Coordinates of C-alpha atoms in Angstrom, one line a residue:
Chain J
X1 CA 102.2 90.7 106.9
X2 CA 103.9 92.9 104.4
X3 CA 107.1 91.1 104.8
X4 CA 105.5 88.0 103.4
X5 CA 104.6 90.0 100.3
X6 CA 108.0 91.5 99.8
X7 CA 109.6 88.1 100.0
X8 CA 106.9 87.1 97.5
X9 CA 108.4 89.5 95.0
X10 CA 111.6 87.5 95.1
X11 CA 109.9 84.1 94.7
X12 CA 107.9 85.2 91.7
X13 CA 104.3 84.5 91.3
X14 CA 104.2 81.6 93.7
X15 CA 103.6 83.9 96.6
X16 CA 100.6 85.6 94.8
X17 CA 98.9 82.5 93.7
X18 CA 96.0 83.0 96.1
X19 CA 95.7 86.6 95.0
X20 CA 95.5 85.7 91.3
X21 CA 92.9 83.1 92.2
X22 CA 90.8 85.7 93.9
X23 CA 91.1 88.0 90.9
X24 CA 90.1 85.2 88.6
X25 CA 87.2 84.3 90.8
X26 CA 85.9 87.8 90.0
X27 CA 86.4 89.2 93.5
X28 CA 87.2 92.8 94.3
X29 CA 90.5 93.2 96.2
X30 CA 90.5 96.1 98.7
X31 CA 92.2 96.9 101.9
X32 CA 89.2 95.5 103.9
X33 CA 88.8 92.2 102.1
X34 CA 92.4 91.3 101.5
X35 CA 95.0 93.6 102.9
X36 CA 98.0 91.6 101.8
X37 CA 96.7 91.2 98.3
X38 CA 95.8 94.9 98.2
X39 CA 99.3 95.9 99.3
X40 CA 100.8 93.5 96.7
X41 CA 98.7 95.1 93.9
X42 CA 99.7 98.5 95.1
X43 CA 103.4 97.7 94.6
X44 CA 104.2 98.4 90.9
X45 CA 106.6 95.5 90.6
X46 CA 104.2 92.9 91.9
X47 CA 101.4 94.3 89.9
X48 CA 103.5 94.2 86.8
X49 CA 104.2 90.5 87.3
X50 CA 100.6 89.7 87.9
X51 CA 99.6 91.7 84.9
X52 CA 102.0 89.9 82.7
X53 CA 100.7 86.6 84.0
X54 CA 97.0 87.6 83.5
X55 CA 97.7 88.9 80.0
X56 CA 98.6 85.4 78.9
X57 CA 95.0 84.4 79.5
X58 CA 93.5 87.7 78.1
X59 CA 93.0 89.2 81.5
X60 CA 94.2 92.4 83.1
X61 CA 94.2 94.1 86.5
X62 CA 91.6 96.9 86.5
X63 CA 91.2 99.4 89.3
X64 CA 88.6 101.8 90.6
X65 CA 88.0 104.1 93.5
X66 CA 91.2 106.1 92.9
X67 CA 93.2 103.0 92.7
X68 CA 92.1 101.5 96.0
X69 CA 90.0 98.7 94.6
X70 CA 91.2 96.1 92.1
X71 CA 89.4 93.6 90.0
X72 CA 90.0 91.5 86.9
X73 CA 89.0 92.7 83.5
X74 CA 89.7 91.5 79.9
X75 CA 92.8 92.6 78.2
X76 CA 91.1 92.4 74.8
X77 CA 87.5 92.3 74.0
X78 CA 86.1 89.9 71.5
X79 CA 82.5 89.0 70.9
X80 CA 82.3 86.5 73.8
X81 CA 83.9 89.0 76.2
X82 CA 81.6 91.7 75.2
X83 CA 78.7 89.5 76.0
X84 CA 80.0 88.8 79.4
X85 CA 80.6 92.5 80.1
X86 CA 77.2 93.3 78.9
X87 CA 75.5 90.9 81.3
X88 CA 77.7 92.1 84.2
X89 CA 76.7 95.6 83.4
X90 CA 73.0 94.7 83.4
X91 CA 73.4 92.9 86.7
X92 CA 75.0 96.0 88.3
X93 CA 72.4 98.3 86.8
X94 CA 69.6 96.2 88.2
X95 CA 71.2 96.2 91.6
X96 CA 71.7 100.0 91.7
X97 CA 68.2 101.0 93.0
X98 CA 68.0 98.4 95.8
X99 CA 71.6 99.1 96.9
X100 CA 71.2 102.9 96.8
X101 CA 68.0 102.6 98.9
X102 CA 69.8 100.4 101.3
X103 CA 72.7 102.9 101.6
X104 CA 70.4 105.8 102.2
X105 CA 68.5 103.8 104.8
X106 CA 71.6 102.9 106.7
X107 CA 72.9 106.4 106.6
X108 CA 69.6 107.9 107.7
X109 CA 68.9 105.3 110.4
X110 CA 72.3 105.6 111.9
X111 CA 72.1 109.4 111.8
X112 CA 75.4 109.6 109.9
X113 CA 76.6 112.5 107.9
X114 CA 78.6 110.3 105.6
X115 CA 77.3 107.4 103.5
X116 CA 78.9 104.0 104.0
X117 CA 82.3 103.7 102.5
X118 CA 85.1 101.2 102.5
X119 CA 86.2 100.4 106.1
X120 CA 83.1 101.8 107.8
X121 CA 81.5 99.5 110.3
X122 CA 77.7 98.7 110.6
X123 CA 76.5 97.4 113.8
X124 CA 73.5 95.3 112.9
X125 CA 71.8 95.3 116.3
X126 CA 72.0 99.1 116.7
X127 CA 70.7 99.6 113.2
X128 CA 67.9 97.1 113.8
X129 CA 66.9 99.0 117.0
X130 CA 66.7 102.3 115.2
X131 CA 64.7 100.8 112.3
X132 CA 62.3 99.1 114.6
X133 CA 61.6 102.4 116.5
X134 CA 60.8 104.4 113.4
X135 CA 57.9 103.4 111.1
X136 CA 59.3 105.3 108.1
X137 CA 62.5 103.2 108.3
X138 CA 60.5 100.0 108.7
X139 CA 58.6 100.8 105.6
X140 CA 61.8 101.6 103.6
X141 CA 63.3 98.3 104.8
X142 CA 60.2 96.4 103.9
X143 CA 60.2 97.9 100.4
X144 CA 63.9 97.3 99.6
X145 CA 64.0 93.8 101.0
X146 CA 61.5 92.7 98.5
X147 CA 63.6 93.7 95.5
X148 CA 64.7 90.7 93.5
X149 CA 68.3 91.4 94.6
X150 CA 67.4 90.5 98.2
X151 CA 64.2 88.6 97.6
X152 CA 62.7 88.6 101.1
X153 CA 59.2 87.5 101.7
X154 CA 59.2 88.1 105.4
X155 CA 57.3 90.9 107.0
X156 CA 59.5 90.8 110.1
X157 CA 62.2 93.4 110.4
X158 CA 64.7 91.0 112.0
X159 CA 64.4 88.5 109.2
X160 CA 64.4 91.1 106.5
X161 CA 67.5 92.8 107.8
X162 CA 69.4 89.5 108.3
X163 CA 68.6 88.4 104.8
X164 CA 69.6 91.8 103.2
X165 CA 72.9 91.7 105.1
X166 CA 73.5 88.1 104.2
X167 CA 73.0 88.8 100.6
X168 CA 75.3 91.9 100.8
X169 CA 78.0 89.7 102.2
X170 CA 77.5 87.2 99.4
X171 CA 77.7 90.0 96.8
X172 CA 80.9 91.3 98.4
X173 CA 79.7 94.7 99.5
X174 CA 80.1 93.8 103.2
X175 CA 82.4 91.5 105.1
X176 CA 81.8 90.1 108.5
X177 CA 85.1 89.7 110.2
X178 CA 83.8 87.8 113.2
X179 CA 81.0 85.4 112.7
X180 CA 80.1 85.6 116.3
X181 CA 79.5 89.4 116.1
X182 CA 76.9 91.3 114.2
X183 CA 79.4 93.8 113.0
X184 CA 79.8 94.2 109.2
X185 CA 82.5 96.2 107.4
X186 CA 81.9 97.9 104.1
X187 CA 84.2 96.8 101.4
X188 CA 85.8 98.6 98.5
X189 CA 83.1 97.2 96.2
X190 CA 80.9 99.9 97.6
X191 CA 83.3 102.6 96.5
X192 CA 83.2 100.9 93.1
X193 CA 79.4 101.3 93.2
X194 CA 79.7 105.0 93.8
X195 CA 82.0 105.3 90.8
X196 CA 79.5 103.5 88.6
X197 CA 76.7 105.8 89.7
X198 CA 79.0 108.8 89.1
X199 CA 79.9 107.5 85.7
X200 CA 76.3 107.1 84.7
X201 CA 75.5 110.5 86.2
X202 CA 78.2 112.3 84.3
X203 CA 77.8 110.5 80.9
X204 CA 74.1 110.8 80.8
X205 CA 74.1 114.3 82.3
X206 CA 71.6 113.5 85.0
X207 CA 72.8 116.2 87.3
X208 CA 72.0 114.1 90.3
X209 CA 74.0 116.2 92.8
X210 CA 72.4 119.4 91.7
X211 CA 68.9 117.9 91.9
X212 CA 69.5 116.6 95.4
X213 CA 70.9 120.0 96.4
X214 CA 67.8 121.9 95.2
X215 CA 65.5 119.3 96.9
X216 CA 67.3 119.8 100.2
X217 CA 67.1 123.6 99.9
X218 CA 63.4 123.4 99.1
X219 CA 63.0 121.3 102.2
X220 CA 64.8 123.9 104.3
X221 CA 62.6 126.6 103.1
Chain P
X1 CA 104.5 153.1 140.6
X2 CA 105.7 149.7 139.5
X3 CA 105.1 148.2 142.9
X4 CA 101.6 149.5 142.7
X5 CA 101.2 147.8 139.4
X6 CA 102.6 144.6 140.8
X7 CA 100.2 144.7 143.8
X8 CA 97.1 145.4 141.7
X9 CA 98.1 142.6 139.3
X10 CA 98.4 140.2 142.2
X11 CA 95.1 141.3 143.5
X12 CA 93.5 140.7 140.1
X13 CA 94.9 137.2 139.8
X14 CA 93.9 136.4 143.3
X15 CA 90.3 137.5 142.5
X16 CA 90.3 135.2 139.4
X17 CA 91.6 132.4 141.6
X18 CA 89.0 132.9 144.3
X19 CA 86.1 133.0 141.8
X20 CA 87.5 130.4 139.5
X21 CA 84.3 128.4 139.5
X22 CA 82.2 131.3 138.5
X23 CA 84.6 132.3 135.8
X24 CA 84.8 128.9 134.3
X25 CA 81.0 128.6 134.4
X26 CA 80.7 131.8 132.4
X27 CA 83.5 130.6 130.0
X28 CA 81.6 127.5 129.3
X29 CA 78.0 128.8 129.2
X30 CA 78.7 132.2 127.7
X31 CA 76.9 134.3 130.2
X32 CA 76.4 134.5 134.0
X33 CA 73.4 132.8 135.5
X34 CA 72.6 135.9 137.5
X35 CA 69.7 134.3 139.4
X36 CA 72.0 131.9 141.1
X37 CA 75.0 134.0 141.6
X38 CA 76.1 136.3 144.4
X39 CA 75.4 139.8 143.4
X40 CA 78.4 141.2 145.4
X41 CA 80.8 138.8 143.7
X42 CA 79.4 139.8 140.2
X43 CA 79.8 143.5 141.1
X44 CA 83.4 142.9 142.1
X45 CA 84.2 141.0 139.0
X46 CA 82.6 143.6 136.8
X47 CA 84.6 146.4 138.5
X48 CA 87.8 144.4 138.0
X49 CA 87.1 144.2 134.3
X50 CA 86.7 140.4 134.3
X51 CA 83.0 140.5 133.5
X52 CA 81.1 143.0 131.4
X53 CA 77.7 143.7 130.0
X54 CA 77.6 144.4 126.3
X55 CA 74.0 145.6 126.2
X56 CA 71.6 146.8 128.8
X57 CA 69.3 143.7 128.5
X58 CA 72.2 141.2 127.9
X59 CA 73.8 138.9 130.5
X60 CA 77.2 139.4 132.0
X61 CA 80.0 137.9 129.9
X62 CA 83.7 137.4 130.2
X63 CA 85.8 140.2 128.8
X64 CA 87.7 139.4 125.7
X65 CA 91.1 139.4 127.3
X66 CA 90.1 137.0 130.0
X67 CA 88.5 134.8 127.5
X68 CA 91.6 134.8 125.3
X69 CA 93.7 134.0 128.3
X70 CA 91.6 130.9 129.0
X71 CA 91.3 129.8 125.5
X72 CA 95.1 130.0 125.1
X73 CA 95.8 128.4 128.4
X74 CA 93.3 125.6 127.9
X75 CA 94.3 125.0 124.2
X76 CA 90.5 125.0 123.7
X77 CA 89.9 123.6 120.3
X78 CA 86.8 125.6 119.9
X79 CA 89.0 128.7 119.9
X80 CA 88.6 130.1 116.4
X81 CA 90.3 133.4 117.1
X82 CA 93.1 134.1 114.8
X83 CA 94.6 137.5 114.8
X84 CA 95.3 138.1 111.2
X85 CA 95.8 141.8 111.6
X86 CA 99.4 141.9 110.6
X87 CA 99.2 145.5 109.2
X88 CA 98.7 147.2 112.5
X89 CA 101.3 145.1 114.3
X90 CA 103.8 146.1 111.5
X91 CA 102.9 149.8 111.9
X92 CA 103.4 149.6 115.7
X93 CA 106.7 148.0 115.3
X94 CA 107.9 150.6 112.8
X95 CA 106.7 153.4 114.9
X96 CA 108.4 152.1 118.1
X97 CA 111.6 151.5 116.1
X98 CA 111.6 155.1 115.0
X99 CA 110.9 156.3 118.6
X100 CA 113.9 154.3 119.8
X101 CA 116.2 155.7 117.1
X102 CA 115.2 159.3 117.9
X103 CA 115.7 158.8 121.6
X104 CA 119.1 157.3 120.9
X105 CA 120.2 160.1 118.7
X106 CA 119.1 162.6 121.4
X107 CA 121.2 160.5 123.9
X108 CA 118.0 160.0 126.0
X109 CA 119.1 156.5 127.1
X110 CA 116.4 155.8 129.6
X111 CA 113.7 156.5 127.1
X112 CA 115.5 154.5 124.5
X113 CA 115.7 151.6 126.8
X114 CA 112.0 151.7 127.5
X115 CA 111.2 151.9 123.8
X116 CA 113.5 149.0 123.0
X117 CA 111.8 146.9 125.7
X118 CA 108.4 147.8 124.3
X119 CA 109.6 147.1 120.8
X120 CA 111.0 143.6 121.8
X121 CA 107.7 142.9 123.5
X122 CA 105.8 143.8 120.3
X123 CA 108.0 141.8 118.0
X124 CA 107.9 138.7 120.3
X125 CA 104.2 139.0 120.8
X126 CA 103.8 139.3 117.1
X127 CA 105.8 136.2 116.3
X128 CA 104.2 134.2 119.1
X129 CA 100.8 135.2 117.9
X130 CA 101.7 134.0 114.4
X131 CA 103.0 130.7 115.7
X132 CA 99.9 130.3 117.9
X133 CA 97.6 130.9 114.9
X134 CA 99.4 128.3 112.9
X135 CA 99.1 125.8 115.9
X136 CA 95.3 126.6 116.1
X137 CA 95.0 125.9 112.4
X138 CA 96.8 122.5 112.7
X139 CA 94.6 121.6 115.6
X140 CA 91.6 122.1 113.5
X141 CA 93.0 120.2 110.6
X142 CA 94.1 117.3 112.8
X143 CA 90.7 116.8 114.3
X144 CA 89.1 117.4 110.9
X145 CA 86.9 120.2 112.4
X146 CA 85.5 117.7 114.8
X147 CA 83.9 120.3 116.9
X148 CA 81.1 120.8 114.4
X149 CA 78.8 118.0 113.6
X150 CA 77.8 118.0 110.0
X151 CA 79.8 117.9 106.8
X152 CA 78.3 121.2 105.6
X153 CA 79.4 122.8 108.8
X154 CA 82.9 121.3 108.4
X155 CA 83.0 122.7 104.9
X156 CA 82.1 126.2 106.1
X157 CA 84.7 125.9 108.9
X158 CA 87.3 124.9 106.4
X159 CA 86.5 127.8 104.2
X160 CA 86.8 130.2 107.1
X161 CA 90.2 128.7 108.0
X162 CA 91.3 129.1 104.4
X163 CA 90.3 132.7 104.3
X164 CA 92.3 133.2 107.5
X165 CA 95.3 131.6 106.1
X166 CA 95.2 133.7 103.0
X167 CA 94.8 136.8 105.2
X168 CA 97.8 135.8 107.2
X169 CA 99.8 135.2 104.1
X170 CA 98.8 138.5 102.6
X171 CA 99.7 140.2 105.9
X172 CA 103.1 138.6 105.9
X173 CA 103.7 140.0 102.5
X174 CA 103.5 143.5 103.9
X175 CA 106.8 142.9 105.6
X176 CA 109.5 144.4 103.4
X177 CA 112.8 143.5 105.0
X178 CA 114.7 146.0 102.9
X179 CA 112.6 148.7 104.6
X180 CA 113.1 147.2 108.0
X181 CA 116.8 146.9 107.3
X182 CA 116.9 150.6 106.5
X183 CA 115.1 151.5 109.7
X184 CA 117.5 149.3 111.7
X185 CA 120.5 150.7 109.7
X186 CA 123.6 149.7 111.7
X187 CA 122.1 149.6 115.2
X188 CA 122.9 146.1 116.4
X189 CA 119.8 145.6 118.7
X190 CA 117.4 146.8 116.1
X191 CA 119.0 144.6 113.4
X192 CA 118.7 141.6 115.7
X193 CA 115.0 142.3 116.4
X194 CA 113.8 143.5 113.1
X195 CA 115.9 141.6 110.7
X196 CA 117.2 138.4 112.1
X197 CA 114.4 137.3 114.5
X198 CA 111.6 138.4 112.3
X199 CA 113.0 137.2 109.1
X200 CA 113.6 133.7 110.4
X201 CA 110.2 133.4 112.0
X202 CA 108.4 134.8 109.0
X203 CA 110.1 132.5 106.5
X204 CA 109.3 129.5 108.8
X205 CA 105.7 130.6 109.2
X206 CA 105.2 131.3 105.5
X207 CA 106.4 127.9 104.6
X208 CA 104.2 126.2 107.3
X209 CA 101.2 128.3 106.2
X210 CA 101.5 127.0 102.7
X211 CA 101.6 123.5 104.0
X212 CA 98.5 124.3 106.1
X213 CA 96.8 125.7 103.0
X214 CA 97.5 122.6 101.0
X215 CA 96.2 120.4 103.8
X216 CA 93.1 122.5 104.1
X217 CA 92.4 122.2 100.4
X218 CA 92.9 118.5 100.6
X219 CA 90.5 118.2 103.5
X220 CA 88.0 120.3 101.7
X221 CA 88.2 118.0 98.8
X222 CA 87.5 115.1 100.9
X223 CA 84.5 116.7 102.7
X224 CA 83.1 117.7 99.3
X225 CA 83.6 114.1 98.1
X226 CA 81.6 112.8 101.1
X227 CA 79.0 115.4 100.6
X228 CA 78.9 114.6 96.9
X229 CA 78.3 111.0 97.6
X230 CA 75.4 111.7 99.9
X231 CA 73.9 114.0 97.2
X232 CA 74.6 111.4 94.5
X233 CA 72.6 108.8 96.4
X234 CA 69.8 111.1 97.1
X235 CA 69.8 112.4 93.6
X236 CA 69.7 108.9 92.3
X237 CA 66.6 108.1 94.4
X238 CA 64.9 111.3 93.4
X239 CA 65.6 110.7 89.7
X240 CA 64.5 107.2 89.7
X241 CA 61.4 108.2 91.6
X242 CA 60.5 110.8 89.0
X243 CA 61.4 108.5 86.1
X244 CA 60.2 105.1 87.1
X245 CA 61.0 103.7 83.6
X246 CA 64.5 104.9 83.7
X247 CA 67.2 102.5 82.7
X248 CA 70.9 103.4 82.4
X249 CA 72.0 103.5 78.8
X250 CA 74.0 100.6 77.6
X251 CA 77.5 102.0 78.3
X252 CA 79.2 98.8 77.3
X253 CA 77.9 98.8 73.8
X254 CA 80.4 101.4 72.6
X255 CA 83.5 100.4 70.8
X256 CA 85.6 101.4 73.7
X257 CA 84.2 100.0 76.9
X258 CA 85.0 102.1 80.0
X259 CA 87.5 100.3 82.2
X260 CA 85.0 100.6 85.0
X261 CA 82.7 98.1 83.4
X262 CA 85.4 95.8 82.0
X263 CA 84.8 93.0 84.5
X264 CA 85.9 89.6 83.5
X265 CA 83.7 86.6 84.2
X266 CA 84.8 84.5 87.1
X267 CA 86.8 81.7 85.8
X268 CA 88.6 79.1 87.7
X269 CA 88.4 75.5 86.7
X270 CA 89.5 72.7 89.0
X271 CA 93.2 72.0 88.6
X272 CA 94.2 68.8 86.9
X273 CA 97.5 67.1 87.0
X274 CA 99.3 66.9 83.7
X275 CA 100.9 63.5 83.9
X276 CA 102.7 64.0 80.6
X277 CA 104.5 67.1 81.6
X278 CA 107.9 65.9 82.5
X279 CA 109.0 69.1 84.1
X280 CA 106.4 68.5 86.8
X281 CA 107.4 64.9 87.4
X282 CA 109.5 65.7 90.5
X283 CA 106.6 67.5 92.2
X284 CA 104.1 64.8 91.2
X285 CA 106.4 62.1 92.7
X286 CA 106.6 64.1 95.9
X287 CA 102.9 64.5 96.0
X288 CA 102.3 60.9 95.5
X289 CA 104.9 60.1 98.2
X290 CA 102.9 62.2 100.6
X291 CA 99.6 60.4 100.0
X292 CA 98.9 58.2 102.9
X293 CA 97.3 54.9 102.1
X294 CA 94.3 54.4 104.1
X295 CA 93.0 50.9 103.9
X296 CA 90.5 50.0 106.5
X297 CA 89.7 46.6 104.8
X298 CA 91.3 43.5 106.1
X299 CA 93.1 45.1 108.9
X300 CA 94.6 42.3 110.8
X301 CA 95.0 43.0 114.4
X302 CA 98.5 44.2 115.0
X303 CA 99.6 41.4 117.2
X304 CA 102.8 40.5 115.6
X305 CA 105.0 43.4 116.6
X306 CA 103.6 44.0 120.0
X307 CA 103.4 40.5 121.4
X308 CA 106.5 38.7 120.1
X309 CA 109.4 39.6 122.2
X310 CA 112.5 40.1 120.4
X311 CA 115.1 37.5 121.2
X312 CA 118.6 38.3 120.1
X313 CA 120.3 35.1 119.2
X314 CA 123.1 34.0 117.0
X315 CA 122.5 34.7 113.4
X316 CA 121.0 31.7 111.6
X317 CA 120.3 31.0 108.0
X318 CA 116.9 32.0 106.9
X319 CA 114.8 31.7 103.8
X320 CA 112.6 34.2 102.4
X321 CA 109.4 32.3 102.0
X322 CA 108.4 32.1 98.4
X323 CA 105.6 34.5 97.5
X324 CA 102.7 32.2 96.5
X325 CA 101.4 34.8 94.0
X326 CA 104.8 34.9 92.3
X327 CA 104.8 31.1 92.4
X328 CA 101.5 30.9 90.5
X329 CA 102.8 33.4 87.9
X330 CA 105.8 31.2 87.4
X331 CA 103.4 28.3 86.9
X332 CA 101.5 30.4 84.4
X333 CA 104.7 31.0 82.4
X334 CA 105.5 27.3 82.5
X335 CA 102.0 26.5 81.3
X336 CA 102.5 28.8 78.3
X337 CA 105.8 27.1 77.6
X338 CA 104.1 23.7 77.9
X339 CA 101.1 24.5 75.7
X340 CA 103.0 26.8 73.3
X341 CA 99.8 28.8 72.7
X342 CA 98.6 32.3 73.4
X343 CA 97.2 32.3 76.8
X344 CA 95.2 35.1 78.4
X345 CA 96.2 35.8 82.0
X346 CA 92.7 36.3 83.2
X347 CA 91.4 33.1 81.5
X348 CA 94.2 31.2 83.2
X349 CA 93.3 32.8 86.5
X350 CA 89.7 31.6 86.2
X351 CA 90.6 28.2 84.9
X352 CA 92.9 27.4 87.8
X353 CA 90.5 29.1 90.2
X354 CA 93.4 30.9 91.8
X355 CA 92.5 33.1 94.8
X356 CA 94.1 36.3 93.5
X357 CA 92.5 39.6 92.7
X358 CA 92.4 39.9 89.0
X359 CA 94.2 43.3 89.0
X360 CA 97.0 42.1 91.2
X361 CA 97.3 39.1 89.1
X362 CA 97.8 41.0 85.9
X363 CA 100.3 43.3 87.6
X364 CA 102.2 40.4 88.8
X365 CA 102.1 38.8 85.3
X366 CA 103.5 42.0 83.8
X367 CA 106.0 42.3 86.6
X368 CA 107.0 38.7 86.1
X369 CA 107.5 39.3 82.4
X370 CA 109.5 42.5 83.0
X371 CA 111.5 40.8 85.7
X372 CA 112.9 38.2 83.3
X373 CA 116.4 38.5 82.2
X374 CA 116.9 39.9 78.7
X375 CA 117.8 36.4 77.4
X376 CA 114.7 34.8 78.8
X377 CA 112.4 37.7 78.0
X378 CA 113.2 37.3 74.3
X379 CA 111.4 33.9 74.4
X380 CA 108.1 35.5 75.3
X381 CA 105.7 38.0 73.8
X382 CA 103.3 39.9 76.1
X383 CA 100.5 41.9 74.7
X384 CA 98.3 44.1 76.8
X385 CA 94.6 44.0 75.9
X386 CA 92.4 47.0 76.7
X387 CA 91.3 50.4 75.3
X388 CA 92.4 54.0 75.4
X389 CA 90.9 56.2 78.2
X390 CA 87.8 57.9 76.8
X391 CA 88.6 61.3 78.3
X392 CA 92.3 61.6 79.0
X393 CA 94.1 60.8 75.8
X394 CA 97.3 59.0 76.0
X395 CA 96.2 56.8 78.8
X396 CA 95.7 53.1 78.0
X397 CA 93.5 51.0 80.3
X398 CA 94.8 47.4 80.5
X399 CA 92.0 44.9 80.9
X400 CA 94.0 41.7 80.3
X401 CA 97.3 40.5 79.0
X402 CA 98.1 37.7 76.7
X403 CA 101.4 35.8 76.8
X404 CA 102.8 33.5 74.1
X405 CA 106.1 32.1 73.0
X406 CA 107.8 34.2 70.4

């Protein structure tokens, strides 16, 4: 796999056409979604070439999640670009609450100590079983599936879950490597999401971590 | 005396072997299930110092030494014992070395030999212990403290391991090789034990411990990050619950937009071929050559090739039958010459009610004109009639052609 990439260095941009296309399509490139592309962007020489190419059309390679996730940004911001960024920002802010509720639900329902992160698998059938068994989880799912992001009108756990997962795949937070199996893998876009929340937390001084900590301690007492 | 020691040692090991089941049960469960055990066996094991009762109302447990033996032998990862007490080991080593030197100077060789054996035992035990501790630490790092379940427990275990590492490193600093060198002076055996062996081991171990320390810190960082993410999510939910009207500030309105939010709009238009770019001509030609013509209309049954058998005979003269379309075009040219007027090709086609498709007709007319020799061509003028393409500039759509005599 990586050999193809290294030979791509020699043949110029031709070998990375698909990767550039994915970037321009607004996709997030991470190890899970496109391992070859991710490796290519990790290599400084290739990244440099792609960057030079993108700069010609006022684009740049941006990265998040400690350099593990790549996406396409503007090299220079004019009025039009600012408008686009502003609407993207609004989109992500609106998606934050439903997504966070979903992350917490998955973590709690699967009894995990760690929240979902890039590369972590979610087995839908197992998750569904656990949610169906517990009324509190059922209620949480019902609530979050009705957000506009997911837009479910169903009252049935199976339909709600399937819709939520389908939407998350469409939005690029999950991938489904095998269409015959109900196993989903979290992508680097989730790590991007954590970074967005952390950024908001730090810049607005919300002290989210400290609040969560005090709340847990109060529960323990 | 030594044969007695040998015998009782063998007896002890046999006893451990005979009651292996009981011993392992105790090792795993912590205390003896006295209700289901043979009281006689328990008594024997207690007398042999394998089991002991720490408090009156406590159950029988394995003694520390047996436990340590099993932990070490089984490489049990739950083993968290690290002997970081370097100070006392160092003191013992120094004392024994002094005993040995004194015995030697008094020419008491048998005592000196015993002290030296004892000293070697201590030095080797000390270095082995150190290496073992490091191995235990690596084991914990490699399974990421997998023997405890939660992230908080892992963090606590990591902190414990870090304190043990610093204790070990501090202990190792107690070793002053100048001092040990002085004690050893010029006695070869002592120098080998106290200076060469120890120094090599200690420098290896110190290096490895600093690697261990770095890895532990790295791991702690990761645990904290995971824990931080969980808290971040919960904190977010708590905060938005408490402040239902909360909306994040507009972080992209600043003059300098954080890189995180600089996401370009998806843009990819369908690709179009640029027919005017000569540098792409080669590729275009190749692409065109690869296009397979699929024409399902007027497919005549492919009888010709299959059914006519090939007869090889002497070569004979043959004529290429005149193409009727070409013939008609020639007639058209002749008609123009005859009339001497401008003549539209399409009008001619209709007037003569020729069976050709108008497009092929015009093509053939143009082809016929272009195919004339230069001399003949100069007699005619051909003007294409049509309009420029409404979208793609530079393309001219020919609807008809007119031919006249120049």
